[in-house]
Short mmCIF file of C-alpha atoms and ligand atoms in Angstrom, two decimals:
data_model
loop_
_atom_site.label_atom_id
_atom_site.label_comp_id
_atom_site.label_asym_id
_atom_site.label_seq_id
_atom_site.Cartn_x
_atom_site.Cartn_y
_atom_site.Cartn_z
CA MET A 4 -25.94 -15.25 -27.46
CA LYS A 5 -24.64 -12.11 -25.76
CA LYS A 6 -21.31 -11.21 -26.38
CA GLY A 7 -18.89 -8.99 -24.27
CA ILE A 8 -16.79 -7.00 -27.13
CA ALA A 9 -13.51 -5.40 -26.19
CA VAL A 10 -12.34 -2.21 -28.57
CA LEU A 11 -9.09 -2.22 -28.26
CA GLY A 12 -5.86 0.36 -29.46
CA ILE A 13 -3.18 -1.11 -32.05
CA ILE A 14 -0.96 -1.83 -29.41
CA GLY A 15 0.49 -4.66 -29.79
CA MET A 16 -1.05 -7.20 -27.05
CA PHE A 17 1.78 -9.24 -25.85
CA ALA A 18 4.00 -6.37 -25.06
CA VAL A 19 4.80 -6.63 -21.16
CA PHE A 20 5.89 -3.28 -19.87
CA THR A 21 9.31 -3.43 -18.02
CA GLY A 22 8.06 -1.19 -15.17
CA GLN A 23 10.96 1.39 -15.81
CA ALA A 24 11.40 4.13 -18.29
CA ALA A 25 14.74 4.61 -18.03
CA PRO A 26 17.57 2.15 -18.11
CA GLU A 27 18.13 1.13 -14.26
CA THR A 28 21.19 -0.32 -13.11
CA ALA A 29 21.81 -4.27 -12.47
CA GLU A 30 22.05 -3.32 -8.27
CA GLN A 31 18.30 -1.41 -8.92
CA THR A 32 16.79 -4.10 -10.61
CA ALA A 33 17.81 -6.99 -7.77
CA ARG A 34 16.71 -4.49 -5.24
CA MET A 35 13.04 -3.81 -6.71
CA LYS A 36 12.51 -7.49 -7.53
CA TRP A 37 10.67 -8.69 -4.38
CA PHE A 38 8.42 -5.62 -5.01
CA ARG A 39 7.61 -6.26 -8.23
CA GLU A 40 6.51 -9.27 -7.26
CA ALA A 41 4.46 -8.82 -4.02
CA LYS A 42 2.15 -6.33 -5.48
CA PHE A 43 0.10 -6.61 -2.32
CA GLY A 44 1.03 -5.59 1.01
CA LEU A 45 -0.07 -4.71 4.77
CA PHE A 46 -0.03 -1.08 5.96
CA ILE A 47 -0.36 -0.76 9.97
CA HIS A 48 -0.75 2.66 11.64
CA TRP A 49 -0.38 1.92 15.26
CA GLY A 50 0.58 3.98 17.56
CA LEU A 51 -0.73 6.33 20.93
CA TYR A 52 -3.80 7.54 18.62
CA ALA A 53 -5.64 3.90 19.27
CA VAL A 54 -5.81 5.24 22.61
CA PRO A 55 -8.59 8.26 22.31
CA ALA A 56 -9.56 6.87 19.41
CA GLY A 57 -11.08 9.96 17.13
CA GLU A 58 -12.57 11.20 20.71
CA TRP A 59 -10.90 13.70 22.88
CA LYS A 60 -12.37 14.68 26.16
CA GLY A 61 -15.73 13.48 25.33
CA LYS A 62 -15.83 15.00 21.83
CA PRO A 63 -15.15 13.46 18.31
CA ILE A 64 -12.81 15.14 16.59
CA ALA A 65 -13.01 15.44 12.90
CA GLY A 66 -10.27 13.68 10.25
CA ILE A 67 -8.02 10.80 10.67
CA GLY A 68 -7.56 8.92 13.79
CA GLU A 69 -4.16 9.56 14.02
CA TRP A 70 -4.07 12.93 13.35
CA ILE A 71 -6.22 13.63 16.56
CA MET A 72 -3.13 15.25 18.14
CA ASN A 73 -3.04 18.35 15.00
CA ARG A 74 -6.67 18.71 14.76
CA ALA A 75 -7.84 18.85 18.66
CA LYS A 76 -4.45 20.82 18.77
CA ILE A 77 -3.41 18.99 22.41
CA PRO A 78 -0.54 20.13 23.96
CA ALA A 79 3.15 17.70 23.67
CA LYS A 80 2.91 17.38 27.46
CA GLU A 81 -0.78 16.38 28.01
CA TYR A 82 -0.50 13.87 24.20
CA GLU A 83 2.10 12.40 26.27
CA GLN A 84 0.30 10.92 29.06
CA LEU A 85 -1.73 8.62 26.52
CA ALA A 86 1.86 6.35 26.49
CA THR A 87 0.97 5.67 30.62
CA GLN A 88 -2.74 4.18 29.29
CA PHE A 89 -1.36 2.26 26.29
CA ASN A 90 -0.95 -1.04 27.53
CA PRO A 91 -2.11 -3.58 23.97
CA VAL A 92 -2.17 -7.39 26.12
CA LYS A 93 -3.97 -8.75 23.75
CA PHE A 94 -0.81 -7.73 20.96
CA ASP A 95 0.11 -11.16 19.24
CA ALA A 96 2.52 -10.37 15.95
CA GLU A 97 1.80 -13.84 14.94
CA ALA A 98 -1.69 -13.24 14.79
CA TRP A 99 -1.29 -9.82 12.37
CA VAL A 100 1.65 -11.54 10.45
CA GLN A 101 -1.32 -14.97 9.77
CA MET A 102 -3.59 -12.17 8.91
CA ALA A 103 -1.55 -10.78 6.72
CA ILE A 104 -0.48 -14.08 4.83
CA ASP A 105 -4.09 -15.05 5.14
CA ALA A 106 -5.29 -11.92 2.55
CA GLY A 107 -2.67 -13.04 0.67
CA MET A 108 -0.27 -9.92 1.49
CA LYS A 109 3.59 -10.33 0.62
CA TYR A 110 5.02 -7.69 2.59
CA ILE A 111 4.08 -5.63 5.81
CA VAL A 112 4.94 -1.80 6.67
CA ILE A 113 4.45 -0.63 10.10
CA THR A 114 4.41 3.00 11.65
CA SER A 115 7.84 3.00 13.86
CA LYS A 116 7.11 6.61 14.49
CA HIS A 117 4.50 8.85 13.57
CA HIS A 118 4.15 12.18 13.52
CA ASP A 119 2.83 12.38 17.09
CA GLY A 120 6.79 11.55 17.74
CA PHE A 121 6.20 8.17 19.70
CA ALA A 122 8.25 5.59 18.73
CA MET A 123 6.54 1.65 18.77
CA TYR A 124 10.51 0.00 19.49
CA GLY A 125 12.97 0.24 21.96
CA SER A 126 14.90 3.58 20.76
CA LYS A 127 17.83 4.44 22.88
CA VAL A 128 17.48 7.84 21.20
CA SER A 129 14.33 9.03 23.06
CA GLN A 130 12.69 7.78 25.76
CA TYR A 131 9.39 8.32 24.37
CA ASN A 132 8.54 5.31 23.36
CA ILE A 133 6.59 2.03 24.01
CA VAL A 134 9.45 0.19 25.69
CA ASP A 135 10.34 3.21 27.95
CA ALA A 136 7.40 5.50 28.31
CA THR A 137 4.23 2.52 28.68
CA PRO A 138 3.09 -0.07 31.18
CA PHE A 139 3.47 -2.59 28.11
CA LYS A 140 6.89 -2.05 28.07
CA ARG A 141 7.68 -4.38 25.26
CA ASP A 142 9.09 -4.12 21.67
CA VAL A 143 6.44 -4.93 19.52
CA LEU A 144 8.56 -4.20 16.15
CA LYS A 145 10.67 -6.73 17.41
CA GLU A 146 8.39 -9.55 18.01
CA LEU A 147 6.72 -8.72 14.73
CA SER A 148 10.10 -8.65 13.05
CA ALA A 149 11.17 -11.98 14.92
CA ALA A 150 6.88 -13.37 13.62
CA CYS A 151 7.84 -12.03 9.76
CA ALA A 152 11.03 -13.81 10.24
CA ARG A 153 9.25 -17.28 11.48
CA HIS A 154 6.55 -16.77 8.42
CA LYS A 155 9.31 -15.73 5.53
CA ILE A 156 7.42 -12.35 5.06
CA ARG A 157 9.37 -9.25 4.58
CA LEU A 158 8.92 -6.16 7.08
CA GLY A 159 9.59 -2.64 6.65
CA PHE A 160 8.79 0.14 8.61
CA TYR A 161 6.71 3.49 8.28
CA TYR A 162 9.20 6.65 9.58
CA SER A 163 8.06 10.49 9.78
CA GLN A 164 11.35 12.01 9.15
CA ALA A 165 10.28 15.54 8.91
CA GLN A 166 6.87 15.33 11.51
CA ASP A 167 7.69 15.30 14.91
CA TRP A 168 4.47 16.88 16.82
CA HIS A 169 6.69 16.14 20.06
CA GLU A 170 9.90 17.56 19.38
CA PRO A 171 10.71 21.60 19.53
CA ASN A 172 12.50 21.16 16.50
CA GLY A 173 10.39 18.84 13.85
CA ALA A 174 8.22 20.19 12.18
CA GLY A 175 4.40 20.88 11.70
CA ASN A 176 3.30 21.50 15.98
CA ASN A 177 2.99 25.28 16.03
CA TRP A 178 0.70 24.76 18.47
CA ASP A 179 3.82 23.96 21.24
CA PHE A 180 6.61 25.36 19.74
CA GLY A 181 5.32 27.86 17.17
CA ALA A 182 6.15 28.59 13.26
CA ASP A 183 8.62 25.70 11.18
CA GLU A 184 10.81 28.12 10.09
CA LYS A 185 12.02 29.48 13.38
CA LYS A 186 12.78 26.26 13.94
CA ASP A 187 16.32 24.42 14.23
CA PHE A 188 14.81 21.77 11.71
CA ASP A 189 18.86 19.92 11.08
CA GLN A 190 18.71 19.68 15.24
CA TYR A 191 15.94 17.69 15.31
CA LEU A 192 17.18 15.75 12.44
CA ARG A 193 20.23 14.95 13.73
CA ALA A 194 19.24 14.37 17.35
CA LYS A 195 16.12 11.84 16.52
CA ALA A 196 15.16 10.97 12.89
CA GLU A 197 18.23 10.40 11.41
CA PRO A 198 19.92 7.96 14.76
CA GLN A 199 16.34 6.43 14.64
CA VAL A 200 16.29 5.29 11.41
CA LYS A 201 19.98 3.91 12.06
CA GLU A 202 18.02 2.09 14.97
CA LEU A 203 15.85 0.50 13.03
CA LEU A 204 18.58 -0.27 10.32
CA THR A 205 20.32 -2.05 13.20
CA ASP A 206 18.25 -3.95 15.18
CA TYR A 207 15.17 -4.94 13.39
CA GLY A 208 16.82 -7.58 10.49
CA PRO A 209 16.54 -7.07 7.28
CA VAL A 210 13.99 -4.04 6.71
CA CYS A 211 12.88 -4.33 3.26
CA LEU A 212 11.79 -0.77 2.57
CA ILE A 213 11.98 2.84 5.20
CA TRP A 214 8.07 4.40 4.39
CA PHE A 215 8.91 7.91 4.57
CA ASP A 216 6.28 10.45 4.61
CA THR A 217 5.41 13.84 4.45
CA PRO A 218 8.82 15.57 3.33
CA ARG A 219 8.00 18.83 5.00
CA MET A 220 11.21 21.26 4.58
CA MET A 221 13.03 18.62 3.31
CA THR A 222 15.74 19.54 0.91
CA PRO A 223 17.90 17.32 -1.29
CA GLU A 224 20.92 17.48 0.78
CA ARG A 225 18.56 16.77 3.62
CA SER A 226 17.31 13.40 2.22
CA GLN A 227 20.66 12.89 1.00
CA ARG A 228 21.30 12.13 4.61
CA PHE A 229 18.88 9.35 4.83
CA ILE A 230 19.52 7.74 1.30
CA ASP A 231 23.17 7.84 2.80
CA ILE A 232 22.30 6.03 5.87
CA VAL A 233 19.65 3.38 3.96
CA ARG A 234 22.28 2.54 1.38
CA LYS A 235 25.32 2.37 3.85
CA MET A 236 23.82 0.46 6.67
CA GLN A 237 21.06 -1.55 4.53
CA PRO A 238 21.52 -1.20 0.45
CA ALA A 239 18.34 -3.92 -0.16
CA CYS A 240 15.93 -1.75 1.86
CA LEU A 241 13.86 0.30 -0.40
CA ILE A 242 12.93 3.48 0.06
CA ASP A 243 9.59 4.69 -0.59
CA GLY A 244 8.64 8.19 -2.84
CA ARG A 245 7.93 10.37 -0.24
CA LEU A 246 11.45 11.02 1.58
CA GLY A 247 12.10 14.50 -0.04
CA SER A 248 14.01 13.53 -3.22
CA ALA A 249 12.85 10.30 -5.55
CA GLY A 250 13.40 7.26 -3.65
CA ASP A 251 13.63 3.73 -5.23
CA TYR A 252 9.84 3.92 -6.45
CA ARG A 253 7.01 6.38 -7.32
CA SER A 254 4.11 7.03 -4.05
CA MET A 255 1.14 8.03 -4.83
CA GLY A 256 -1.60 10.12 -3.07
CA ASP A 257 -3.73 8.50 -0.17
CA ASN A 258 -6.56 6.54 -1.94
CA ARG A 259 -5.44 7.29 -5.39
CA ILE A 260 -5.72 5.18 -7.68
CA PRO A 261 -4.02 6.41 -11.19
CA PRO A 262 -6.80 6.47 -13.93
CA THR A 263 -4.24 4.75 -17.14
CA ALA A 264 -1.06 2.38 -16.29
CA VAL A 265 2.14 4.00 -15.07
CA LYS A 266 5.46 2.83 -16.03
CA GLU A 267 8.15 3.93 -13.67
CA ASP A 268 7.16 1.26 -10.48
CA TRP A 269 5.04 2.66 -7.94
CA GLU A 270 2.64 1.74 -4.58
CA VAL A 271 -0.79 3.41 -3.67
CA PRO A 272 -1.43 3.87 -0.07
CA ALA A 273 -4.78 2.82 0.68
CA THR A 274 -7.25 2.41 3.44
CA LEU A 275 -10.08 -0.03 4.61
CA ASN A 276 -12.00 2.53 6.09
CA ARG A 277 -11.62 6.19 5.89
CA THR A 278 -8.80 6.36 8.61
CA TRP A 279 -5.56 4.74 8.93
CA GLY A 280 -5.12 4.91 12.79
CA PHE A 281 -7.78 3.70 14.75
CA LYS A 282 -11.42 5.20 14.97
CA LYS A 283 -14.04 4.15 16.99
CA ASP A 284 -16.86 5.13 15.05
CA ASP A 285 -15.44 5.10 11.69
CA THR A 286 -17.38 1.78 10.29
CA GLU A 287 -17.15 2.33 6.18
CA TRP A 288 -15.37 0.14 5.47
CA LYS A 289 -15.03 -0.93 1.47
CA PRO A 290 -16.26 -4.22 0.76
CA PRO A 291 -14.31 -7.25 -0.46
CA ALA A 292 -15.19 -6.87 -3.99
CA ASP A 293 -14.37 -3.33 -4.31
CA LEU A 294 -10.62 -4.22 -2.55
CA VAL A 295 -10.41 -6.82 -5.39
CA PHE A 296 -11.07 -4.42 -7.88
CA LYS A 297 -8.89 -2.19 -6.51
CA LEU A 298 -5.86 -4.58 -6.25
CA VAL A 299 -6.92 -6.22 -9.86
CA ASP A 300 -7.14 -2.54 -10.92
CA ILE A 301 -3.66 -1.73 -9.71
CA VAL A 302 -1.67 -3.96 -10.63
CA SER A 303 -3.23 -3.95 -14.48
CA LYS A 304 -1.51 0.07 -13.76
CA GLY A 305 2.01 -1.58 -13.00
CA GLY A 306 1.41 -0.79 -9.52
CA ASN A 307 1.37 -2.13 -5.65
CA TYR A 308 -1.59 -2.19 -3.60
CA LEU A 309 -0.44 -0.99 0.27
CA LEU A 310 -3.56 -1.87 2.35
CA ASN A 311 -3.79 -0.32 6.08
CA VAL A 312 -4.91 -1.65 8.84
CA GLY A 313 -5.26 0.40 12.46
CA PRO A 314 -4.81 -1.91 15.46
CA THR A 315 -6.80 -1.13 18.68
CA ALA A 316 -5.43 0.10 21.50
CA GLU A 317 -5.65 -3.57 22.73
CA GLY A 318 -3.84 -4.47 20.62
CA LEU A 319 -6.67 -6.12 17.86
CA VAL A 320 -7.27 -5.59 14.42
CA PRO A 321 -10.54 -4.52 14.29
CA GLN A 322 -13.00 -7.82 13.11
CA ALA A 323 -14.17 -6.01 9.80
CA SER A 324 -10.48 -5.28 8.34
CA GLN A 325 -9.77 -9.07 9.15
CA ASP A 326 -12.77 -10.14 7.27
CA ASN A 327 -12.65 -8.23 4.44
CA LEU A 328 -8.84 -8.82 3.71
CA ARG A 329 -9.60 -12.42 4.42
CA ALA A 330 -11.84 -12.37 1.57
CA VAL A 331 -9.49 -11.17 -0.92
CA GLY A 332 -6.98 -13.11 0.18
CA ARG A 333 -9.52 -16.64 -0.60
CA TRP A 334 -10.10 -14.79 -4.14
CA LEU A 335 -6.09 -14.78 -4.69
CA LYS A 336 -5.72 -18.42 -3.77
CA VAL A 337 -7.43 -19.27 -6.53
CA ASN A 338 -6.51 -16.15 -8.70
CA GLY A 339 -2.93 -15.03 -7.49
CA GLU A 340 -1.20 -16.25 -10.48
CA ALA A 341 -3.34 -13.19 -12.28
CA ILE A 342 -1.43 -11.01 -9.79
CA TYR A 343 1.64 -11.58 -8.01
CA GLY A 344 4.67 -10.52 -10.48
CA ALA A 345 2.21 -9.87 -13.19
CA GLY A 346 2.87 -6.95 -15.49
CA PRO A 347 0.23 -3.96 -16.81
CA THR A 348 -2.03 -4.03 -19.62
CA PRO A 349 -1.09 -3.95 -23.13
CA PHE A 350 -4.22 -2.71 -24.45
CA GLY A 351 -5.70 0.75 -21.64
CA ASP A 352 -9.23 1.30 -23.41
CA GLU A 353 -10.59 -1.27 -21.16
CA LEU A 354 -9.55 1.34 -18.57
CA GLY A 355 -11.56 4.50 -19.86
CA ALA A 356 -11.15 7.28 -21.12
CA TYR A 357 -11.05 11.01 -20.82
CA SER A 358 -14.31 12.50 -21.51
CA GLU A 359 -14.23 15.42 -24.59
CA THR A 360 -17.05 17.45 -23.02
CA GLU A 361 -16.24 17.27 -19.25
CA LYS A 362 -13.99 19.05 -17.74
CA ASP A 363 -12.68 19.00 -13.54
CA LYS A 364 -13.29 22.30 -11.14
CA ASP A 365 -9.21 23.00 -13.28
CA GLY A 366 -10.61 22.94 -16.48
CA LYS A 367 -8.52 19.78 -17.08
CA PRO A 368 -11.15 16.95 -18.97
CA VAL A 369 -12.46 13.99 -16.93
CA PHE A 370 -11.65 10.59 -16.62
CA LYS A 371 -14.49 8.17 -18.01
CA ALA A 372 -13.51 4.72 -15.86
CA ARG A 373 -14.77 2.15 -17.36
CA GLU A 374 -15.12 -1.27 -15.25
CA GLU A 375 -15.93 -4.21 -17.47
CA TRP A 376 -12.99 -6.25 -16.91
CA ARG A 377 -9.17 -5.45 -16.56
CA CYS A 378 -5.61 -7.16 -17.98
CA THR A 379 -2.86 -8.04 -16.37
CA THR A 380 0.04 -10.61 -18.22
CA LYS A 381 2.97 -12.65 -18.26
CA PRO A 382 5.60 -13.90 -20.36
CA GLY A 383 3.42 -15.78 -22.72
CA LYS A 384 0.04 -15.40 -20.65
CA VAL A 385 -2.95 -12.60 -21.30
CA TYR A 386 -5.35 -12.61 -17.83
CA ILE A 387 -8.32 -10.91 -18.68
CA HIS A 388 -10.44 -10.53 -15.54
CA PHE A 389 -13.74 -10.08 -15.99
CA ILE A 390 -15.64 -8.02 -13.08
CA LYS A 391 -18.62 -8.37 -14.93
CA TRP A 392 -19.48 -11.28 -16.39
CA PRO A 393 -19.76 -10.64 -19.89
CA GLY A 394 -22.37 -13.15 -21.18
CA THR A 395 -20.83 -16.65 -23.01
CA ALA A 396 -18.72 -15.26 -25.47
CA PHE A 397 -15.57 -12.32 -25.08
CA GLU A 398 -14.33 -10.78 -28.25
CA LEU A 399 -10.94 -9.26 -27.88
CA ARG A 400 -9.83 -7.01 -30.96
CA GLY A 401 -5.95 -6.47 -31.72
CA VAL A 402 -4.52 -9.79 -31.08
CA LYS A 403 -1.61 -10.55 -33.31
CA GLU A 404 -0.07 -13.69 -31.70
CA ASN A 405 -1.36 -17.29 -31.92
CA VAL A 406 -3.38 -18.59 -28.84
CA LYS A 407 -2.38 -21.94 -27.75
CA LYS A 408 -5.23 -22.34 -25.44
CA ALA A 409 -7.35 -19.93 -22.76
CA TYR A 410 -9.10 -21.45 -19.66
CA MET A 411 -10.43 -20.01 -16.60
CA LEU A 412 -8.38 -19.93 -12.98
CA ALA A 413 -10.97 -20.46 -11.20
CA ASP A 414 -11.95 -24.18 -12.92
CA PRO A 415 -9.73 -26.70 -11.14
CA GLY A 416 -9.25 -28.45 -14.36
CA HIS A 417 -8.33 -25.59 -16.16
CA LYS A 418 -11.25 -26.83 -18.94
CA LYS A 419 -9.91 -25.80 -23.02
CA LEU A 420 -12.60 -23.06 -24.03
CA ALA A 421 -12.91 -23.28 -27.35
CA VAL A 422 -11.34 -20.25 -28.88
CA LYS A 423 -11.63 -18.82 -32.71
CA LYS A 424 -9.13 -16.15 -34.67
CA SER A 425 -10.37 -14.21 -37.38
CA GLY A 426 -7.13 -11.69 -38.21
CA ASP A 427 -6.30 -10.05 -35.23
CA ASN A 428 -10.10 -10.72 -33.43
CA LEU A 429 -10.06 -13.29 -31.02
CA THR A 430 -13.53 -15.15 -29.44
CA VAL A 431 -13.49 -16.73 -26.27
CA THR A 432 -16.34 -19.22 -25.65
CA LEU A 433 -16.79 -18.46 -21.94
CA PRO A 434 -19.03 -20.46 -19.57
CA ALA A 435 -22.77 -19.53 -19.26
CA LYS A 436 -22.38 -18.28 -15.24
CA ALA A 437 -18.55 -16.31 -13.43
CA PRO A 438 -16.87 -19.05 -11.74
CA ALA A 439 -15.61 -16.74 -8.94
CA GLU A 440 -16.98 -14.51 -6.73
CA TYR A 441 -15.36 -10.66 -7.29
CA ASP A 442 -13.65 -11.18 -11.04
CA SER A 443 -12.96 -14.20 -12.54
CA VAL A 444 -9.92 -14.69 -14.47
CA LEU A 445 -9.32 -16.06 -18.31
CA CYS A 446 -5.92 -17.07 -19.21
CA ILE A 447 -5.03 -16.99 -22.20
CA GLU A 448 -1.86 -18.71 -23.03
CA THR A 449 -0.02 -17.67 -26.45
CA LYS A 450 2.35 -18.34 -28.58
CA SER A 451 4.04 -16.41 -31.00
CA ASN A 452 3.40 -16.47 -34.73
O1 FHN B 27 0.08 12.04 7.58
C1 FHN B 27 0.25 11.10 7.13
C2 FHN B 27 -1.27 10.04 7.27
O2 FHN B 27 -1.03 10.01 8.77
C3 FHN B 27 -1.07 8.85 6.80
O3 FHN B 27 0.38 8.13 7.33
C4 FHN B 27 -0.72 8.56 5.35
C5 FHN B 27 -0.12 7.01 4.84
O4 FHN B 27 -0.04 7.19 3.38
N1 FHN B 27 0.54 9.85 5.23
C6 FHN B 27 0.24 10.92 5.33
C7 FHN B 27 -1.13 11.85 4.31
O5 FHN B 27 -0.42 11.63 3.29
#
């Protein structure tokens, strides 16, 4: 009989982290509730950059699609002209929301204004927006907000508070407007960024989250002005971790999943291929198995996964993105219980360990990840996610509590599996073959001794 043996630390097996290191206020607990439940969200990077789609004047431009203006040093006056070509007649808010639902995602965050400065909604503050400057003339955020309300899915807005390559005093555009240090950055914040954030919090229903980004030149005072706006206008709205001072949770680097569990609330923004904004030649799609593993890995470390699509200039989400997301959704339909509202692993050894010999370029020990299984938890339940099927039995060491029953989530009848407890060692007899694709989840129900 083949055995998968898990050698575990002595951490109490069924301790469930609260997700917060320091005590938090009742207000904060209430604000964070949905985020802690949700675990999986859809990021949408959509803007004028979808028109060139990674190519400028016949030449491919290296880097992520939404940075084309910066990478190709396109003058603001020239880039502006893209608005006259932006006519995404195939945009269908219902279809986008339905796709997020099919994928099992619980919130959506869309770029309301990225670094290029173009507002994807009918802003009164700047004419450089989808309603006033394009032949399309429709407020896509309004349509999305209505569709989200109909389907009861939360909507949040990405807003580039500091970089604005269209504004003389915004950060980032040194090819038209010179060095940032010489700019009147507060003039830009007061005249555009702050009033636009107010518009977003006024005209689009309940906003679950403002996703600020790249906090260049954001002093604590400047960040505080945004915090005051958000807290005053929509106290339930979360602030991500990239404003410039602490938000409601920690934002990890792009596509950076921490090697071990993190006790605070956190989220990792991630791509399905390599770009955020649409790029026609980027077809390096992560397969569904990889996406499911990443989702499980993230949840087992206490985080949320915000996974991005970059729709085309016609308004379509690339088919490969749709297909791969829906495959994750099919897995979640069966195994979602082990993801939504689930806490992190009480173990840790299954994640891997720092090498004692290998160092990275900064001289720090390299983390050697293991990928056989992951663990997520709920009160009275431990979920073992088998990424690699361990054979016909699985042994878990360090199990203090008694086991009520164990079964596979993919087995519709939840047939009880044979378990044997010997001291703190638990052995579960498993079916010969993995019952699910990508990750078969064993649920162990426990009772305190
Ligand atoms: O510069 C942006 C980038 O375009 C993209 O929006 C990502 C998403 O997390 N954030 C910034 C880089 O970290």
